[in-house]
XYZ file of C-alpha atoms in Angstrom:
293
model
C -58.726 -17.680 2.003
C -61.340 -18.911 4.468
C -64.852 -17.495 4.543
C -64.189 -15.886 7.947
C -61.035 -14.171 6.718
C -62.809 -12.943 3.578
C -65.704 -11.615 5.652
C -63.353 -9.825 8.026
C -61.494 -8.251 5.125
C -64.748 -7.113 3.498
C -65.939 -5.595 6.786
C -62.644 -3.742 7.214
C -62.864 -2.365 3.686
C -66.435 -1.174 4.269
C -65.417 0.586 7.472
C -62.394 2.203 5.815
C -64.550 3.424 2.922
C -66.779 5.323 5.326
C -64.279 6.546 7.906
C -61.804 7.776 5.283
C -64.327 10.308 3.993
C -63.773 13.907 5.113
C -66.454 15.300 7.421
C -69.128 17.435 5.785
C -69.580 20.733 7.587
C -73.141 21.674 8.560
C -74.776 24.940 7.597
C -75.233 25.801 11.248
C -74.976 24.255 14.697
C -77.179 24.924 17.715
C -77.040 23.876 21.356
C -79.912 22.134 23.102
C -78.201 22.228 26.512
C -75.147 23.487 28.359
C -72.841 20.465 27.929
C -70.320 20.679 25.043
C -71.819 17.509 23.551
C -75.392 18.834 23.553
C -75.335 20.064 19.980
C -77.296 19.609 16.768
C -75.831 20.166 13.288
C -78.294 21.432 10.692
C -78.022 20.842 6.942
C -80.368 22.702 4.613
C -81.749 20.849 1.573
C -79.522 21.065 -1.488
C -82.184 19.838 -3.903
C -85.920 19.564 -4.284
C -87.156 16.072 -3.514
C -90.466 14.269 -3.201
C -93.721 15.785 -4.424
C -92.701 19.348 -3.607
C -93.532 21.661 -0.767
C -91.440 22.220 2.369
C -88.718 19.660 2.956
C -89.236 17.038 5.647
C -86.798 17.048 8.569
C -84.642 13.953 9.028
C -83.208 13.562 12.517
C -79.922 11.615 12.447
C -78.387 9.845 15.441
C -74.900 8.454 14.917
C -73.604 5.132 16.174
C -70.286 4.007 17.575
C -71.445 1.754 20.433
C -72.281 4.812 22.568
C -68.500 5.306 23.008
C -66.745 8.689 23.098
C -64.285 8.231 20.198
C -67.203 8.052 17.754
C -69.029 11.338 17.320
C -71.324 12.878 14.747
C -68.466 13.726 12.380
C -68.284 10.176 11.047
C -71.930 10.307 9.981
C -71.705 13.815 8.492
C -71.140 12.499 4.923
C -74.451 10.656 5.289
C -76.129 13.825 6.578
C -74.773 15.735 3.602
C -75.965 12.973 1.269
C -79.503 13.270 2.633
C -79.404 17.048 2.217
C -78.449 16.552 -1.443
C -81.494 14.283 -1.781
C -83.782 17.127 -0.735
C -84.122 16.532 3.009
C -83.531 19.022 5.787
C -81.228 17.275 8.250
C -80.644 17.593 11.984
C -77.668 15.526 13.186
C -77.667 15.122 16.968
C -74.658 14.829 19.252
C -75.066 13.325 22.717
C -72.912 12.336 25.672
C -71.161 9.022 25.299
C -69.009 6.805 27.488
C -65.681 8.160 28.699
C -62.288 6.512 28.388
C -61.827 3.462 30.590
C -60.107 3.676 33.946
C -56.314 3.829 33.759
C -56.350 4.616 30.059
C -58.306 1.476 29.179
C -60.814 1.015 26.400
C -63.701 3.509 26.195
C -66.880 2.562 28.005
C -70.195 2.325 26.169
C -72.549 5.122 27.100
C -73.288 7.145 30.193
C -76.270 6.392 32.375
C -78.483 8.367 32.499
C -76.828 11.171 30.498
C -76.963 9.485 27.081
C -80.724 9.067 27.444
C -81.152 12.528 29.004
C -79.557 14.048 25.915
C -81.539 12.151 23.299
C -84.791 13.007 25.063
C -83.814 16.677 25.407
C -82.672 16.930 21.791
C -85.878 15.435 20.399
C -87.973 17.691 22.615
C -86.066 20.779 21.472
C -85.935 19.872 17.792
C -89.250 21.229 16.471
C -88.436 24.756 17.656
C -84.747 24.570 16.705
C -85.664 23.266 13.249
C -88.021 26.171 12.680
C -85.160 28.515 13.583
C -82.292 26.868 11.710
C -83.974 25.107 8.788
C -86.036 27.826 7.087
C -88.473 26.383 4.621
C -88.459 22.925 6.203
C -91.539 21.347 7.749
C -90.850 19.990 11.269
C -94.345 18.500 11.254
C -92.972 15.959 8.771
C -90.111 14.569 10.811
C -88.478 11.155 10.381
C -85.782 9.843 12.701
C -82.968 7.620 11.502
C -79.964 6.240 13.319
C -77.156 3.789 12.712
C -76.108 0.965 15.053
C -76.185 2.434 18.592
C -77.926 5.431 17.029
C -80.499 3.022 15.610
C -81.169 1.879 19.150
C -81.577 5.487 20.266
C -84.121 6.412 17.581
C -86.204 3.329 18.375
C -86.029 4.242 22.059
C -86.957 7.876 21.360
C -90.041 6.707 19.454
C -91.114 4.606 22.447
C -90.811 7.108 25.307
C -94.573 7.088 25.845
C -94.262 3.377 26.696
C -91.536 3.755 29.325
C -92.259 2.745 32.931
C -94.237 5.370 34.811
C -91.242 6.399 36.940
C -88.926 6.960 33.968
C -87.790 10.606 33.781
C -87.956 10.507 29.976
C -91.536 9.252 29.715
C -93.934 11.329 27.633
C -97.711 11.328 27.720
C -98.066 10.816 23.979
C -96.106 9.360 21.062
C -93.238 11.381 19.636
C -94.193 13.730 16.761
C -92.547 11.532 14.163
C -93.905 10.391 10.827
C -91.659 7.387 11.092
C -88.393 5.780 12.121
C -85.778 4.157 9.872
C -83.355 2.220 12.073
C -80.122 1.127 10.376
C -78.504 -2.036 11.749
C -79.863 -1.064 15.165
C -78.916 -2.572 18.501
C -82.623 -3.129 18.867
C -82.951 -6.134 21.170
C -80.716 -5.994 24.225
C -81.117 -9.625 25.243
C -79.986 -10.904 21.848
C -77.264 -8.272 21.483
C -75.877 -9.105 24.919
C -75.904 -12.827 24.150
C -73.989 -12.172 20.910
C -71.568 -9.787 22.682
C -72.347 -7.064 20.159
C -69.679 -4.351 19.999
C -67.624 -5.918 22.761
C -70.276 -6.074 25.452
C -71.564 -2.564 24.760
C -75.104 -3.236 25.976
C -73.923 -4.489 29.358
C -71.592 -1.504 29.704
C -74.327 0.956 28.770
C -76.609 -0.405 31.469
C -73.926 -0.675 34.134
C -73.082 -4.367 34.233
C -75.071 -7.416 35.317
C -77.155 -5.597 37.921
C -77.947 -2.768 35.537
C -78.882 -5.217 32.813
C -81.698 -6.471 35.028
C -82.799 -3.185 36.586
C -82.369 -0.788 33.688
C -83.313 -2.902 30.682
C -87.054 -2.061 30.960
C -86.093 1.624 30.639
C -83.763 1.232 27.675
C -84.518 -1.823 25.522
C -86.624 -1.065 22.416
C -87.707 -4.721 22.177
C -89.524 -4.272 25.485
C -91.174 -0.990 24.444
C -93.752 -2.059 21.875
C -96.017 -1.320 20.091
C -95.018 2.304 19.481
C -97.758 3.168 17.001
C -95.140 4.908 14.837
C -94.308 3.586 11.368
C -90.953 1.839 11.672
C -88.574 0.274 9.174
C -85.349 -1.554 9.977
C -82.671 -1.755 7.277
C -80.093 -4.474 7.851
C -77.158 -5.882 5.908
C -77.156 -9.670 5.796
C -73.360 -9.846 6.176
C -73.169 -7.381 9.086
C -70.635 -8.762 11.566
C -70.882 -5.825 14.000
C -74.621 -5.984 14.685
C -75.775 -9.308 13.224
C -79.050 -9.793 11.400
C -80.422 -11.831 14.324
C -80.740 -8.648 16.404
C -82.975 -6.928 13.850
C -85.030 -10.064 13.284
C -85.621 -10.488 17.000
C -86.866 -6.904 17.285
C -89.240 -7.379 14.332
C -90.539 -10.586 15.918
C -91.109 -8.816 19.240
C -93.048 -6.105 17.425
C -95.214 -8.697 15.674
C -96.006 -10.353 18.992
C -97.059 -6.937 20.296
C -99.389 -6.488 17.329
C -97.220 -4.095 15.325
C -95.762 -4.572 11.865
C -92.164 -3.395 11.548
C -90.729 -3.322 8.059
C -87.502 -5.300 7.747
C -85.386 -4.626 4.660
C -82.511 -7.119 4.377
C -79.735 -6.263 1.932
C -77.653 -9.015 0.361
C -73.851 -8.795 0.533
C -74.020 -5.673 2.702
C -72.251 -5.260 6.037
C -72.478 -2.662 8.767
C -71.132 0.578 7.290
C -72.472 0.772 3.694
C -75.866 1.822 5.080
C -74.426 5.271 5.840
C -71.705 5.410 3.164
C -72.761 7.694 0.296
C -70.547 5.711 -2.078
C -72.493 2.499 -1.448
C -75.691 1.429 -3.193
C -77.135 0.529 0.214
C -77.133 4.199 1.194
C -79.471 5.025 -1.688
C -81.821 2.275 -0.455
C -81.819 3.920 2.965
C -82.695 7.290 1.438
C -85.657 5.715 -0.367
C -86.911 4.113 2.842
C -86.753 7.518 4.535
C -88.549 9.170 1.613
C -91.401 6.669 1.807
C -92.127 7.765 5.364
C -91.292 11.459 5.024
C -93.447 12.449 2.029
């Protein structure tokens, strides 16, 4: 068996391990807008974690290359895992790309709706968390996201750095204690060059023209320094979003005068980071805890 075949088989097994898990139902779900996809699932803490006191709120943004077939259900076992570790969890749904024309492959993302939704959800979260997560402390909020969701949490933490004409720009940093981005599509230039997730970045931005015009409004590597504590967790054997993407983002942050933590996990691919059965998932929970408490 060649190394490439072995790597492909390992990646397939990791994906199957995660996607074969039954969804974990939330304790409650609330809308942050009128679209059917503008929803947040809330999970109350199942244990006492950290040094005590009200539980921090962990905002979760799922991945799936911003494409419609992948919704928050596939990350619900991870949300439930965090709740069992003592976190209050808010798992955000958002609008993703529709099916391709003529029944073709799904398109990555919707411009500007995907970004509209993430901005609206984060803006609504403090009040919704107070309503639906009794006993939690929305002042201690950490955002985490996987793959395309990792991109979205990095972007959400950088809205105060967006161009002045961006509709999502804020006048101050997001009220986050930190961000833990998991195998994020964090540098669009590198991800596009590597054809990450089948050209997902180019699709999200609307092709070649959009890549030029819209990248300053969407690329986390161009929106630095955020001033928010940030850690990237990356599997070294990730074939979906290669390590080079995370490293390039960390390098861009360093050039901007910001230190981004980069945790590289040996013999770990793309999906174990959010698979409760994998040791890597426990590492992720510890990284979140370090920022939350």
